[in-house]
Coordinates of C-alpha atoms in Angstrom, one line a residue:
M21 CA -83.9 48.9 30.9
S22 CA -83.4 51.0 34.1
N23 CA -86.1 53.6 35.1
K24 CA -88.9 51.5 33.5
P25 CA -90.8 53.5 30.9
I26 CA -94.6 53.4 30.3
I27 CA -95.6 50.8 27.7
Y28 CA -98.3 51.9 25.3
L29 CA -99.9 48.8 23.7
L30 CA -101.9 50.2 20.8
G31 CA -105.2 49.2 19.2
Y32 CA -107.2 46.0 18.8
Q33 CA -109.0 46.2 22.1
S34 CA -111.9 44.0 20.8
N35 CA -113.3 42.0 18.0
H36 CA -110.1 41.2 16.1
T37 CA -107.8 38.3 15.9
H38 CA -105.0 40.5 17.2
T39 CA -107.0 41.1 20.3
Y40 CA -105.9 37.7 21.7
P41 CA -102.1 38.3 21.6
Q42 CA -102.6 41.9 22.7
S43 CA -104.5 40.8 25.8
R44 CA -101.7 38.5 26.7
F45 CA -99.1 41.1 26.1
F46 CA -100.9 43.5 28.3
E47 CA -100.9 40.9 31.1
V48 CA -97.3 39.9 30.6
F49 CA -96.1 43.5 30.6
N50 CA -97.7 44.2 33.9
F51 CA -96.4 40.9 35.3
L52 CA -92.9 42.0 34.4
G53 CA -93.5 45.2 36.4
F54 CA -94.1 47.8 33.6
E55 CA -96.9 50.3 33.9
T56 CA -98.9 49.4 30.7
R57 CA -101.7 51.3 29.0
W58 CA -103.7 49.4 26.3
V59 CA -105.3 52.3 24.3
D60 CA -106.5 53.5 21.0
K61 CA -104.2 56.0 19.1
S62 CA -106.4 58.9 20.3
E63 CA -105.7 58.1 23.8
I64 CA -102.0 58.3 23.8
Q65 CA -100.9 60.9 26.3
P66 CA -98.1 63.4 25.8
S67 CA -94.6 62.4 26.8
N68 CA -93.9 62.6 30.5
G69 CA -90.7 60.5 30.5
R70 CA -89.7 57.6 28.3
R71 CA -92.4 55.5 26.5
I72 CA -92.4 52.2 24.6
F73 CA -95.0 52.0 21.9
V74 CA -96.0 48.4 20.8
C75 CA -97.9 48.5 17.6
W76 CA -98.9 46.7 14.4
D77 CA -101.3 48.6 12.2
Q78 CA -103.9 51.2 13.0
P79 CA -101.7 52.9 14.2
N80 CA -98.3 51.6 12.8
A81 CA -94.9 53.2 13.6
K82 CA -95.0 55.6 10.7
Y83 CA -98.3 57.0 12.0
L84 CA -96.6 57.7 15.4
V85 CA -93.7 59.5 13.6
D86 CA -95.8 61.4 11.1
N87 CA -98.2 62.7 13.8
N88 CA -95.4 63.8 16.1
I89 CA -96.5 61.3 18.8
Y90 CA -93.1 59.8 19.0
T91 CA -90.5 62.0 20.6
S92 CA -86.7 61.6 21.3
G93 CA -86.2 59.1 24.1
D94 CA -89.2 57.0 23.1
V95 CA -88.9 53.4 21.6
I96 CA -91.2 51.9 19.0
L97 CA -91.7 48.1 18.7
Q98 CA -93.4 47.4 15.3
K99 CA -94.9 44.1 14.8
V100 CA -93.6 42.5 11.6
T101 CA -95.9 40.3 9.3
A102 CA -96.0 39.8 5.6
L103 CA -98.8 42.2 5.1
V104 CA -99.5 45.6 6.5
P105 CA -102.7 47.1 5.0
S106 CA -101.9 50.7 5.7
Y107 CA -98.3 50.5 4.4
G108 CA -98.4 49.3 0.9
N109 CA -100.6 46.2 0.7
P110 CA -104.0 46.1 -1.1
P111 CA -106.6 44.4 1.1
N112 CA -107.4 41.6 -1.3
L113 CA -104.2 40.2 -2.6
N114 CA -104.2 36.5 -3.7
W115 CA -101.7 34.5 -1.7
G116 CA -101.7 31.5 -4.0
D117 CA -103.5 28.1 -3.7
T118 CA -100.5 25.9 -4.3
K119 CA -96.9 25.6 -2.7
E120 CA -95.5 27.0 -5.9
S121 CA -97.8 30.0 -6.3
A122 CA -97.6 30.8 -2.5
T123 CA -93.8 30.8 -2.8
K124 CA -93.9 33.0 -5.9
F125 CA -96.2 35.4 -4.0
L126 CA -93.7 35.7 -1.1
K127 CA -90.8 36.1 -3.5
N128 CA -92.5 39.0 -5.1
L129 CA -93.8 40.7 -2.0
N130 CA -92.5 44.1 -0.9
W131 CA -92.5 43.2 2.8
P132 CA -93.8 46.6 4.0
A133 CA -93.5 46.1 7.7
Y134 CA -89.8 45.4 7.4
Q135 CA -89.4 48.3 4.9
M136 CA -91.1 50.6 7.3
I137 CA -88.7 49.8 10.1
T138 CA -85.7 50.2 7.8
D139 CA -87.0 53.6 6.5
L140 CA -87.7 54.8 10.0
L141 CA -84.2 53.7 11.3
G142 CA -82.7 55.8 8.4
Q143 CA -84.5 58.8 9.9
G144 CA -82.9 58.2 13.3
I145 CA -86.0 56.7 14.9
N146 CA -85.3 54.3 17.8
I147 CA -87.4 51.4 16.4
Y148 CA -87.3 47.7 16.5
G149 CA -89.3 44.9 14.8
F150 CA -90.8 42.0 16.6
G151 CA -92.7 39.0 15.4
C152 CA -93.0 35.2 14.9
N153 CA -89.9 33.5 13.7
T154 CA -90.2 33.0 9.9
F155 CA -88.1 32.0 6.9
Y156 CA -86.5 34.7 5.0
K157 CA -83.4 33.4 3.1
D158 CA -85.5 32.1 0.2
F159 CA -87.3 35.4 -0.4
P160 CA -84.8 37.9 -1.8
H161 CA -86.2 41.2 -0.7
K162 CA -87.2 39.9 2.7
N163 CA -83.7 38.3 3.0
K164 CA -82.1 41.7 2.4
L165 CA -84.3 43.6 4.9
V166 CA -84.2 40.9 7.6
T167 CA -80.4 40.4 7.3
D168 CA -79.8 44.1 7.6
L169 CA -82.1 44.5 10.6
L170 CA -80.6 41.5 12.4
S171 CA -77.1 42.8 11.8
Q172 CA -78.1 46.0 13.7
D173 CA -79.9 44.0 16.5
R174 CA -83.1 45.7 15.4
L175 CA -85.3 42.6 14.9
F176 CA -86.6 40.2 17.5
Y177 CA -87.7 36.9 16.1
H178 CA -89.3 34.5 18.6
P179 CA -91.9 31.8 19.3
W180 CA -95.4 33.2 19.1
G181 CA -97.3 32.2 22.2
P182 CA -99.0 30.6 24.0
C183 CA -101.6 33.3 24.3
L184 CA -104.3 31.3 26.1
Y185 CA -102.5 30.7 29.4
D186 CA -100.9 32.8 32.1
K187 CA -97.6 31.9 33.7
A188 CA -99.1 30.1 36.6
E189 CA -101.1 27.9 34.3
I190 CA -98.1 27.2 32.1
D191 CA -96.0 26.3 35.0
A192 CA -98.7 23.9 36.4
A193 CA -99.5 22.2 33.1
K194 CA -99.1 18.5 32.7
P195 CA -99.5 16.0 29.8
I196 CA -103.0 14.7 29.3
I197 CA -103.4 11.3 27.7
N198 CA -106.8 10.0 28.9
D199 CA -110.3 11.1 30.1
F200 CA -111.3 12.5 26.7
D201 CA -114.8 13.7 25.7
Y202 CA -113.9 14.2 21.9
D203 CA -111.8 12.5 19.2
I204 CA -110.9 15.8 17.6
G205 CA -110.7 19.4 19.0
Y206 CA -109.8 22.4 17.0
V207 CA -110.3 26.1 17.9
G208 CA -109.5 28.8 15.3
S209 CA -111.0 30.8 12.6
I210 CA -111.9 29.2 9.3
W211 CA -112.1 31.9 6.8
G212 CA -111.4 33.3 3.3
V213 CA -111.6 31.9 -0.3
T214 CA -109.3 29.9 -2.4
G215 CA -106.0 31.6 -2.5
R216 CA -106.6 33.9 0.5
G217 CA -107.3 32.6 3.9
N218 CA -107.1 29.1 5.3
V219 CA -110.1 27.3 3.7
D220 CA -107.8 25.5 1.3
T221 CA -105.7 23.8 4.0
I222 CA -108.7 23.3 6.2
G223 CA -110.4 21.5 3.3
K224 CA -107.4 19.3 2.6
F225 CA -106.0 18.7 6.1
L226 CA -108.8 18.9 8.7
N227 CA -112.1 18.2 7.0
P228 CA -111.2 14.6 5.9
L229 CA -109.8 13.9 9.3
V230 CA -113.0 14.8 11.3
Q231 CA -115.3 12.7 9.1
G232 CA -117.2 10.2 11.3
K233 CA -115.6 11.3 14.5
S234 CA -116.7 13.0 17.7
C235 CA -115.5 16.6 17.3
A236 CA -115.5 19.9 19.0
I237 CA -114.7 22.6 16.3
G238 CA -114.8 26.2 17.5
G239 CA -113.9 29.6 16.2
L240 CA -115.3 32.1 13.7
G241 CA -116.7 30.3 10.7
T242 CA -117.0 26.9 12.5
P243 CA -120.0 24.9 13.7
L244 CA -119.6 26.1 17.4
G245 CA -118.7 29.7 16.4
P246 CA -116.5 31.8 18.5
V247 CA -115.8 30.4 22.0
N248 CA -114.5 32.0 25.2
D249 CA -111.1 31.2 26.8
N250 CA -112.6 28.6 29.2
S251 CA -114.3 26.8 26.4
H252 CA -111.2 26.9 24.3
K253 CA -109.2 25.3 27.1
N254 CA -111.8 22.7 27.7
I255 CA -112.0 21.7 24.0
L256 CA -108.3 21.2 23.8
K257 CA -107.9 19.4 27.1
K258 CA -110.8 17.0 26.4
S259 CA -109.8 16.1 22.8
K260 CA -107.8 13.0 21.9
L261 CA -106.2 14.8 19.1
C262 CA -105.8 18.6 18.4
P263 CA -104.8 19.2 14.7
I264 CA -102.5 22.1 14.1
V265 CA -103.3 23.5 10.6
N266 CA -102.4 26.8 9.1
A267 CA -103.0 28.8 5.9
L268 CA -100.8 27.7 3.1
V269 CA -98.9 30.9 2.6
W270 CA -98.1 30.9 6.3
N271 CA -96.6 27.4 6.0
M272 CA -94.4 28.5 3.2
E273 CA -93.1 31.4 5.3
G274 CA -92.5 28.9 8.1
G275 CA -94.3 30.8 10.8
V276 CA -95.4 28.6 13.8
Q277 CA -98.6 30.3 15.0
D278 CA -100.0 30.4 18.4
R279 CA -102.1 27.3 17.9
F280 CA -99.1 25.0 18.2
W281 CA -97.9 26.5 21.4
T282 CA -101.4 26.6 22.9
V283 CA -102.1 22.9 22.1
F284 CA -99.0 21.7 23.8
A285 CA -99.3 24.2 26.7
S286 CA -102.7 22.5 27.2
G287 CA -100.9 19.2 27.8
R288 CA -102.2 18.0 24.5
F289 CA -100.9 16.8 21.1
G290 CA -101.4 17.4 17.4
V291 CA -99.6 16.8 14.1
V292 CA -98.3 20.2 12.8
D293 CA -98.3 21.1 9.1
N294 CA -95.5 23.6 9.2
E295 CA -91.8 23.0 8.9
G296 CA -91.0 26.1 10.7
V297 CA -91.3 24.0 13.8
Y298 CA -87.9 22.7 13.0
E299 CA -86.5 26.1 14.1
F300 CA -87.3 25.2 17.6
F301 CA -87.3 21.4 17.7
D302 CA -85.3 18.5 16.2
K303 CA -87.2 16.3 13.7
D304 CA -87.4 13.5 16.3
E305 CA -89.0 15.8 18.8
V306 CA -92.1 16.8 16.9
V307 CA -94.5 15.2 14.4
C308 CA -94.7 17.2 11.2
A309 CA -96.4 16.5 7.9
T310 CA -96.8 19.0 5.0
E311 CA -98.8 16.8 2.6
P312 CA -102.5 16.0 3.2
E313 CA -102.2 12.2 2.9
E314 CA -99.3 11.9 5.3
Y315 CA -100.9 14.5 7.7
I316 CA -104.1 12.5 7.9
E317 CA -102.4 9.1 8.2
L318 CA -100.1 10.3 11.0
S319 CA -103.0 12.0 12.7
Q320 CA -105.1 8.8 12.6
Y321 CA -102.2 6.9 14.0
Y322 CA -101.8 9.1 17.0
L323 CA -105.6 9.3 17.5
D324 CA -105.7 5.5 17.7
H325 CA -102.5 5.4 20.0
P326 CA -102.8 8.3 22.4
E327 CA -100.0 6.8 24.6
K328 CA -97.6 7.3 21.8
Q329 CA -98.2 11.1 22.1
L330 CA -96.7 11.3 25.5
P331 CA -93.0 11.7 24.8
F332 CA -93.7 14.6 22.4
I333 CA -96.0 16.3 24.9
E334 CA -93.5 16.0 27.8
N335 CA -90.6 17.4 25.7
I336 CA -92.4 20.3 24.1
L337 CA -94.4 21.2 27.2
S338 CA -91.2 21.3 29.2
R339 CA -89.6 23.6 26.6
I340 CA -92.6 26.0 26.7
Q341 CA -92.4 26.0 30.5
K342 CA -88.7 26.8 30.5
E343 CA -88.2 28.8 27.4
Y344 CA -90.9 29.2 24.7
N345 CA -93.4 31.5 26.4
W346 CA -94.2 35.2 26.4
Y347 CA -92.9 35.8 29.9
N348 CA -89.4 34.8 28.8
T349 CA -89.6 36.3 25.4
W350 CA -90.8 39.7 26.4
S351 CA -88.4 39.9 29.4
K352 CA -85.5 39.4 26.9
I353 CA -86.9 41.9 24.4
L354 CA -87.6 44.7 26.9
N355 CA -84.3 44.3 28.6
S356 CA -82.5 44.5 25.2
L357 CA -83.8 47.9 24.1
K358 CA -81.5 50.8 23.8

Protein backbone atom coordinates (compact mmCIF):
# COMPACT_ATOMS: atom_id res chain seq x y z
CA MET A 1 0.00 0.00 0.00
CA SER A 2 1.28 3.49 -0.80
CA ASN A 3 0.97 6.30 1.80
CA LYS A 4 1.11 3.87 4.69
CA PRO A 5 -1.92 4.05 6.97
CA ILE A 6 -1.86 3.83 10.75
CA ILE A 7 -2.47 0.32 12.06
CA TYR A 8 -4.74 -0.07 15.08
CA LEU A 9 -4.09 -3.39 16.79
CA LEU A 10 -7.08 -3.85 19.06
CA GLY A 11 -7.41 -5.45 22.49
CA TYR A 12 -5.73 -8.19 24.51
CA GLN A 13 -2.89 -6.09 25.90
CA SER A 14 -2.38 -8.43 28.88
CA ASN A 15 -3.37 -11.67 30.61
CA HIS A 16 -4.83 -13.50 27.64
CA THR A 17 -3.59 -16.18 25.25
CA HIS A 18 -4.14 -13.71 22.40
CA THR A 19 -1.66 -11.33 24.02
CA TYR A 20 1.24 -13.40 22.68
CA PRO A 21 0.45 -13.16 18.95
CA GLN A 22 -0.74 -9.57 19.41
CA SER A 23 2.63 -8.65 20.90
CA ARG A 24 4.46 -10.14 17.94
CA PHE A 25 2.07 -8.50 15.45
CA PHE A 26 2.84 -5.14 17.07
CA GLU A 27 6.58 -5.69 16.72
CA VAL A 28 6.26 -6.95 13.12
CA PHE A 29 4.09 -4.05 11.96
CA ASN A 30 6.63 -1.58 13.32
CA PHE A 31 9.48 -3.57 11.76
CA LEU A 32 7.69 -3.29 8.40
CA GLY A 33 7.55 0.48 8.77
CA PHE A 34 3.94 1.05 9.86
CA GLU A 35 2.98 3.39 12.66
CA THR A 36 1.16 1.00 14.96
CA ARG A 37 -1.04 1.70 17.98
CA TRP A 38 -1.93 -1.26 20.21
CA VAL A 39 -4.97 0.02 22.05
CA ASP A 40 -8.28 -0.81 23.70
CA LYS A 41 -11.42 0.01 21.73
CA SER A 42 -11.98 3.12 23.87
CA GLU A 43 -8.60 4.52 22.74
CA ILE A 44 -9.22 4.51 18.98
CA GLN A 45 -8.71 8.02 17.66
CA PRO A 46 -10.94 9.67 15.04
CA SER A 47 -9.96 9.20 11.43
CA ASN A 48 -7.09 11.39 10.25
CA GLY A 49 -6.20 9.55 7.08
CA ARG A 50 -6.44 5.87 6.29
CA ARG A 51 -6.46 3.30 9.10
CA ILE A 52 -6.11 -0.47 9.24
CA PHE A 53 -7.95 -2.14 12.14
CA VAL A 54 -6.65 -5.57 13.19
CA CYS A 55 -9.18 -7.22 15.48
CA TRP A 56 -10.53 -10.51 16.79
CA ASP A 57 -13.17 -10.11 19.48
CA GLN A 58 -13.80 -7.35 22.06
CA PRO A 59 -13.95 -5.50 19.70
CA ASN A 60 -14.76 -7.38 16.53
CA ALA A 61 -15.35 -5.91 13.08
CA LYS A 62 -19.10 -5.54 13.59
CA TYR A 63 -18.49 -3.40 16.68
CA LEU A 64 -16.29 -1.05 14.63
CA VAL A 65 -19.02 -0.67 12.01
CA ASP A 66 -22.01 -0.45 14.38
CA ASN A 67 -20.32 2.23 16.49
CA ASN A 68 -19.31 4.35 13.47
CA ILE A 69 -15.60 3.89 14.20
CA TYR A 70 -14.97 2.49 10.74
CA THR A 71 -15.17 5.16 8.04
CA SER A 72 -14.80 5.11 4.27
CA GLY A 73 -11.15 4.58 3.37
CA ASP A 74 -10.41 2.36 6.38
CA VAL A 75 -9.62 -1.36 6.19
CA ILE A 76 -10.61 -4.03 8.72
CA LEU A 77 -8.63 -7.24 9.18
CA GLN A 78 -10.80 -9.65 11.20
CA LYS A 79 -9.17 -12.72 12.70
CA VAL A 80 -11.03 -15.92 11.81
CA THR A 81 -11.41 -18.78 14.27
CA ALA A 82 -14.11 -21.38 14.76
CA LEU A 83 -15.62 -19.54 17.72
CA VAL A 84 -16.28 -15.85 18.29
CA PRO A 85 -18.03 -15.42 21.66
CA SER A 86 -19.61 -12.05 20.85
CA TYR A 87 -20.97 -13.07 17.45
CA GLY A 88 -23.15 -16.11 17.94
CA ASN A 89 -21.29 -18.67 20.04
CA PRO A 90 -22.30 -19.53 23.63
CA PRO A 91 -19.22 -19.58 25.88
CA ASN A 92 -19.49 -23.22 26.97
CA LEU A 93 -20.10 -25.27 23.83
CA ASN A 94 -18.95 -28.89 23.96
CA TRP A 95 -16.45 -29.50 21.16
CA GLY A 96 -16.53 -33.30 21.33
CA ASP A 97 -14.21 -35.81 22.97
CA THR A 98 -13.79 -38.23 20.03
CA LYS A 99 -12.76 -37.63 16.42
CA GLU A 100 -16.30 -38.43 15.36
CA SER A 101 -17.99 -36.06 17.82
CA ALA A 102 -15.47 -33.26 17.16
CA THR A 103 -16.01 -33.59 13.41
CA LYS A 104 -19.78 -33.52 13.91
CA PHE A 105 -19.42 -30.37 16.02
CA LEU A 106 -17.46 -28.65 13.24
CA LYS A 107 -19.94 -29.76 10.57
CA ASN A 108 -22.83 -28.25 12.55
CA LEU A 109 -21.06 -25.01 13.52
CA ASN A 110 -22.29 -21.67 12.15
CA TRP A 111 -18.72 -20.29 11.72
CA PRO A 112 -19.57 -16.79 12.94
CA ALA A 113 -16.27 -15.05 12.15
CA TYR A 114 -16.50 -16.01 8.48
CA GLN A 115 -20.21 -15.13 8.45
CA MET A 116 -19.46 -11.73 9.99
CA ILE A 117 -16.98 -10.91 7.23
CA THR A 118 -19.42 -12.10 4.56
CA ASP A 119 -22.22 -9.98 6.05
CA LEU A 120 -20.07 -6.86 6.27
CA LEU A 121 -18.75 -7.29 2.74
CA GLY A 122 -22.38 -7.29 1.64
CA GLN A 123 -22.75 -3.90 3.31
CA GLY A 124 -19.82 -2.49 1.32
CA ILE A 125 -17.30 -2.62 4.20
CA ASN A 126 -13.66 -2.99 3.16
CA ILE A 127 -12.91 -6.07 5.27
CA TYR A 128 -10.66 -9.12 5.05
CA GLY A 129 -10.30 -12.23 7.17
CA PHE A 130 -6.95 -13.56 8.36
CA GLY A 131 -6.02 -16.61 10.35
CA CYS A 132 -4.30 -19.94 10.67
CA ASN A 133 -4.61 -22.17 7.61
CA THR A 134 -7.34 -24.73 8.38
CA PHE A 135 -9.41 -27.42 6.65
CA TYR A 136 -12.77 -26.35 5.29
CA LYS A 137 -13.91 -28.66 2.49
CA ASP A 138 -15.31 -31.31 4.87
CA PHE A 139 -17.48 -28.79 6.73
CA PRO A 140 -20.33 -27.68 4.43
CA HIS A 141 -21.15 -24.27 5.88
CA LYS A 142 -17.51 -23.35 6.37
CA ASN A 143 -16.72 -24.57 2.85
CA LYS A 144 -19.34 -22.26 1.36
CA LEU A 145 -18.16 -19.23 3.32
CA VAL A 146 -14.43 -19.82 2.82
CA THR A 147 -14.75 -20.64 -0.88
CA ASP A 148 -16.68 -17.42 -1.44
CA LEU A 149 -14.19 -15.29 0.51
CA LEU A 150 -11.20 -16.84 -1.26
CA SER A 151 -12.82 -16.22 -4.65
CA GLN A 152 -13.00 -12.52 -3.76
CA ASP A 153 -9.43 -12.43 -2.38
CA ARG A 154 -10.90 -11.53 1.01
CA LEU A 155 -9.31 -14.22 3.15
CA PHE A 156 -5.65 -14.65 4.09
CA TYR A 157 -4.85 -18.17 5.30
CA HIS A 158 -1.25 -18.59 6.46
CA PRO A 159 1.14 -20.31 8.91
CA TRP A 160 0.54 -19.12 12.47
CA GLY A 161 3.87 -18.12 13.95
CA PRO A 162 6.38 -18.33 15.42
CA CYS A 163 5.38 -15.75 18.03
CA LEU A 164 8.29 -16.23 20.42
CA TYR A 165 11.14 -14.97 18.23
CA ASP A 166 11.93 -11.75 16.38
CA LYS A 167 13.42 -11.71 12.89
CA ALA A 168 17.05 -11.52 14.03
CA GLU A 169 16.54 -14.56 16.27
CA ILE A 170 14.80 -16.50 13.50
CA ASP A 171 17.55 -15.69 11.00
CA ALA A 172 20.26 -16.72 13.48
CA ALA A 173 18.62 -19.97 14.65
CA LYS A 174 20.46 -23.26 14.16
CA PRO A 175 19.55 -26.88 14.88
CA ILE A 176 20.28 -28.08 18.42
CA ILE A 177 20.88 -31.81 18.94
CA ASN A 178 22.99 -31.98 22.10
CA ASP A 179 23.71 -30.36 25.50
CA PHE A 180 20.24 -30.99 26.90
CA ASP A 181 19.06 -30.53 30.49
CA TYR A 182 15.69 -32.27 30.09
CA ASP A 183 14.26 -35.25 28.26
CA ILE A 184 10.94 -33.50 27.57
CA GLY A 185 10.10 -29.81 27.32
CA TYR A 186 6.59 -28.43 26.79
CA VAL A 187 5.24 -24.91 27.19
CA GLY A 188 1.53 -24.25 26.78
CA SER A 189 -1.69 -23.93 28.72
CA ILE A 190 -3.34 -27.13 29.90
CA TRP A 191 -6.97 -26.34 30.46
CA GLY A 192 -10.61 -27.28 30.18
CA VAL A 193 -12.74 -30.34 30.77
CA THR A 194 -13.58 -33.41 28.71
CA GLY A 195 -14.98 -32.20 25.40
CA ARG A 196 -13.80 -28.60 25.78
CA GLY A 197 -10.14 -27.69 26.03
CA ASN A 198 -7.01 -29.81 25.60
CA VAL A 199 -7.08 -32.00 28.73
CA ASP A 200 -8.23 -34.98 26.64
CA THR A 201 -5.26 -34.93 24.27
CA ILE A 202 -2.78 -33.97 26.99
CA GLY A 203 -3.93 -36.98 28.96
CA LYS A 204 -3.57 -39.35 26.00
CA PHE A 205 -0.54 -37.96 24.16
CA LEU A 206 1.66 -36.09 26.64
CA ASN A 207 1.12 -37.52 30.12
CA PRO A 208 2.10 -41.13 29.27
CA LEU A 209 5.22 -39.86 27.50
CA VAL A 210 6.58 -37.86 30.43
CA GLN A 211 6.32 -40.65 33.00
CA GLY A 212 9.73 -41.41 34.53
CA LYS A 213 11.54 -38.75 32.52
CA SER A 214 13.27 -35.47 33.30
CA CYS A 215 10.78 -32.80 32.24
CA ALA A 216 10.18 -29.07 32.16
CA ILE A 217 6.45 -28.44 31.65
CA GLY A 218 5.42 -24.78 31.77
CA GLY A 219 2.27 -22.77 31.15
CA LEU A 220 -1.07 -22.12 32.76
CA GLY A 221 -2.27 -25.28 34.48
CA THR A 222 1.18 -26.97 34.48
CA PRO A 223 3.61 -27.81 37.31
CA LEU A 224 5.80 -24.78 36.52
CA GLY A 225 2.89 -22.43 35.86
CA PRO A 226 3.18 -19.53 33.39
CA VAL A 227 6.74 -18.78 32.26
CA ASN A 228 8.26 -15.69 30.66
CA ASP A 229 9.68 -15.62 27.14
CA ASN A 230 13.28 -16.28 28.21
CA SER A 231 12.25 -19.29 30.28
CA HIS A 232 10.09 -20.52 27.41
CA LYS A 233 13.05 -20.35 25.03
CA ASN A 234 15.37 -22.06 27.50
CA ILE A 235 12.95 -24.93 28.14
CA LEU A 236 12.64 -25.69 24.43
CA LYS A 237 16.32 -25.33 23.60
CA LYS A 238 17.39 -27.47 26.55
CA SER A 239 14.93 -30.33 25.93
CA LYS A 240 15.76 -33.44 23.93
CA LEU A 241 12.16 -33.68 22.74
CA CYS A 242 9.46 -30.98 22.53
CA PRO A 243 6.05 -32.64 22.00
CA ILE A 244 3.55 -30.77 19.81
CA VAL A 245 0.08 -31.57 21.13
CA ASN A 246 -3.17 -29.69 20.42
CA ALA A 247 -6.83 -29.78 21.41
CA LEU A 248 -8.76 -32.51 19.57
CA VAL A 249 -11.17 -30.16 17.78
CA TRP A 250 -8.26 -28.07 16.54
CA ASN A 251 -6.64 -31.18 15.08
CA MET A 252 -9.87 -32.07 13.29
CA GLU A 253 -9.91 -28.55 11.82
CA GLY A 254 -6.28 -28.98 10.77
CA GLY A 255 -4.91 -25.80 12.29
CA VAL A 256 -1.16 -25.87 12.98
CA GLN A 257 -0.78 -23.69 16.04
CA ASP A 258 2.16 -21.57 17.08
CA ARG A 259 3.72 -24.38 19.15
CA PHE A 260 4.85 -26.23 16.03
CA TRP A 261 6.51 -23.19 14.49
CA THR A 262 8.08 -22.12 17.79
CA VAL A 263 9.59 -25.54 18.54
CA PHE A 264 11.35 -25.70 15.18
CA ALA A 265 12.30 -22.00 15.23
CA SER A 266 14.08 -22.90 18.50
CA GLY A 267 16.18 -25.40 16.56
CA ARG A 268 14.35 -28.25 18.26
CA PHE A 269 12.11 -31.15 17.31
CA GLY A 270 8.79 -32.69 18.22
CA VAL A 271 6.31 -35.14 16.78
CA VAL A 272 3.18 -33.24 15.71
CA ASP A 273 -0.34 -34.64 16.23
CA ASN A 274 -2.03 -32.56 13.50
CA GLU A 275 -2.31 -33.53 9.83
CA GLY A 276 -2.75 -29.87 8.90
CA VAL A 277 1.04 -29.82 8.85
CA TYR A 278 0.86 -31.51 5.44
CA GLU A 279 -0.49 -28.24 4.05
CA PHE A 280 3.06 -26.92 4.48
CA PHE A 281 5.33 -29.97 4.28
CA ASP A 282 5.44 -33.30 2.45
CA LYS A 283 4.95 -36.45 4.52
CA ASP A 284 8.66 -37.26 4.43
CA GLU A 285 9.57 -33.79 5.72
CA VAL A 286 7.80 -33.93 9.09
CA VAL A 287 6.93 -36.56 11.69
CA CYS A 288 3.19 -36.70 12.39
CA ALA A 289 1.04 -39.19 14.33
CA THR A 290 -2.65 -38.74 15.14
CA GLU A 291 -3.19 -41.80 17.36
CA PRO A 292 -1.80 -41.84 20.93
CA GLU A 293 0.00 -45.18 20.66
CA GLU A 294 1.86 -44.25 17.47
CA TYR A 295 2.54 -40.75 18.78
CA ILE A 296 4.17 -42.09 21.96
CA GLU A 297 6.11 -44.76 20.04
CA LEU A 298 7.54 -42.26 17.55
CA SER A 299 8.28 -39.71 20.25
CA GLN A 300 10.18 -42.31 22.28
CA TYR A 301 12.19 -43.29 19.19
CA TYR A 302 13.30 -39.73 18.50
CA LEU A 303 13.95 -39.17 22.19
CA ASP A 304 16.29 -42.16 22.16
CA HIS A 305 17.89 -41.09 18.84
CA PRO A 306 18.17 -37.28 18.80
CA GLU A 307 20.60 -37.45 15.87
CA LYS A 308 17.69 -38.70 13.74
CA GLN A 309 15.91 -35.40 14.38
CA LEU A 310 18.48 -33.36 12.48
CA PRO A 311 17.18 -33.64 8.87
CA PHE A 312 13.69 -32.60 9.98
CA ILE A 313 14.97 -29.67 12.03
CA GLU A 314 17.22 -28.44 9.23
CA ASN A 315 14.47 -28.50 6.60
CA ILE A 316 11.64 -27.05 8.69
CA LEU A 317 13.81 -24.36 10.26
CA SER A 318 15.07 -23.35 6.81
CA ARG A 319 11.49 -22.98 5.57
CA ILE A 320 10.60 -20.89 8.63
CA GLN A 321 13.58 -18.61 7.98
CA LYS A 322 12.78 -18.21 4.30
CA GLU A 323 8.99 -18.28 4.22
CA TYR A 324 6.91 -19.41 7.20
CA ASN A 325 7.27 -16.45 9.55
CA TRP A 326 5.19 -13.39 10.48
CA TYR A 327 7.54 -10.95 8.75
CA ASN A 328 6.98 -12.60 5.40
CA THR A 329 3.28 -13.29 6.03
CA TRP A 330 2.32 -9.79 7.18
CA SER A 331 4.36 -8.11 4.44
CA LYS A 332 2.32 -10.05 1.86
CA ILE A 333 -0.99 -9.33 3.59
CA LEU A 334 -0.44 -5.62 4.10
CA ASN A 335 0.76 -5.16 0.53
CA SER A 336 -2.31 -6.99 -0.84
CA LEU A 337 -4.95 -4.74 0.71
CA LYS A 338 -7.15 -2.61 -1.53
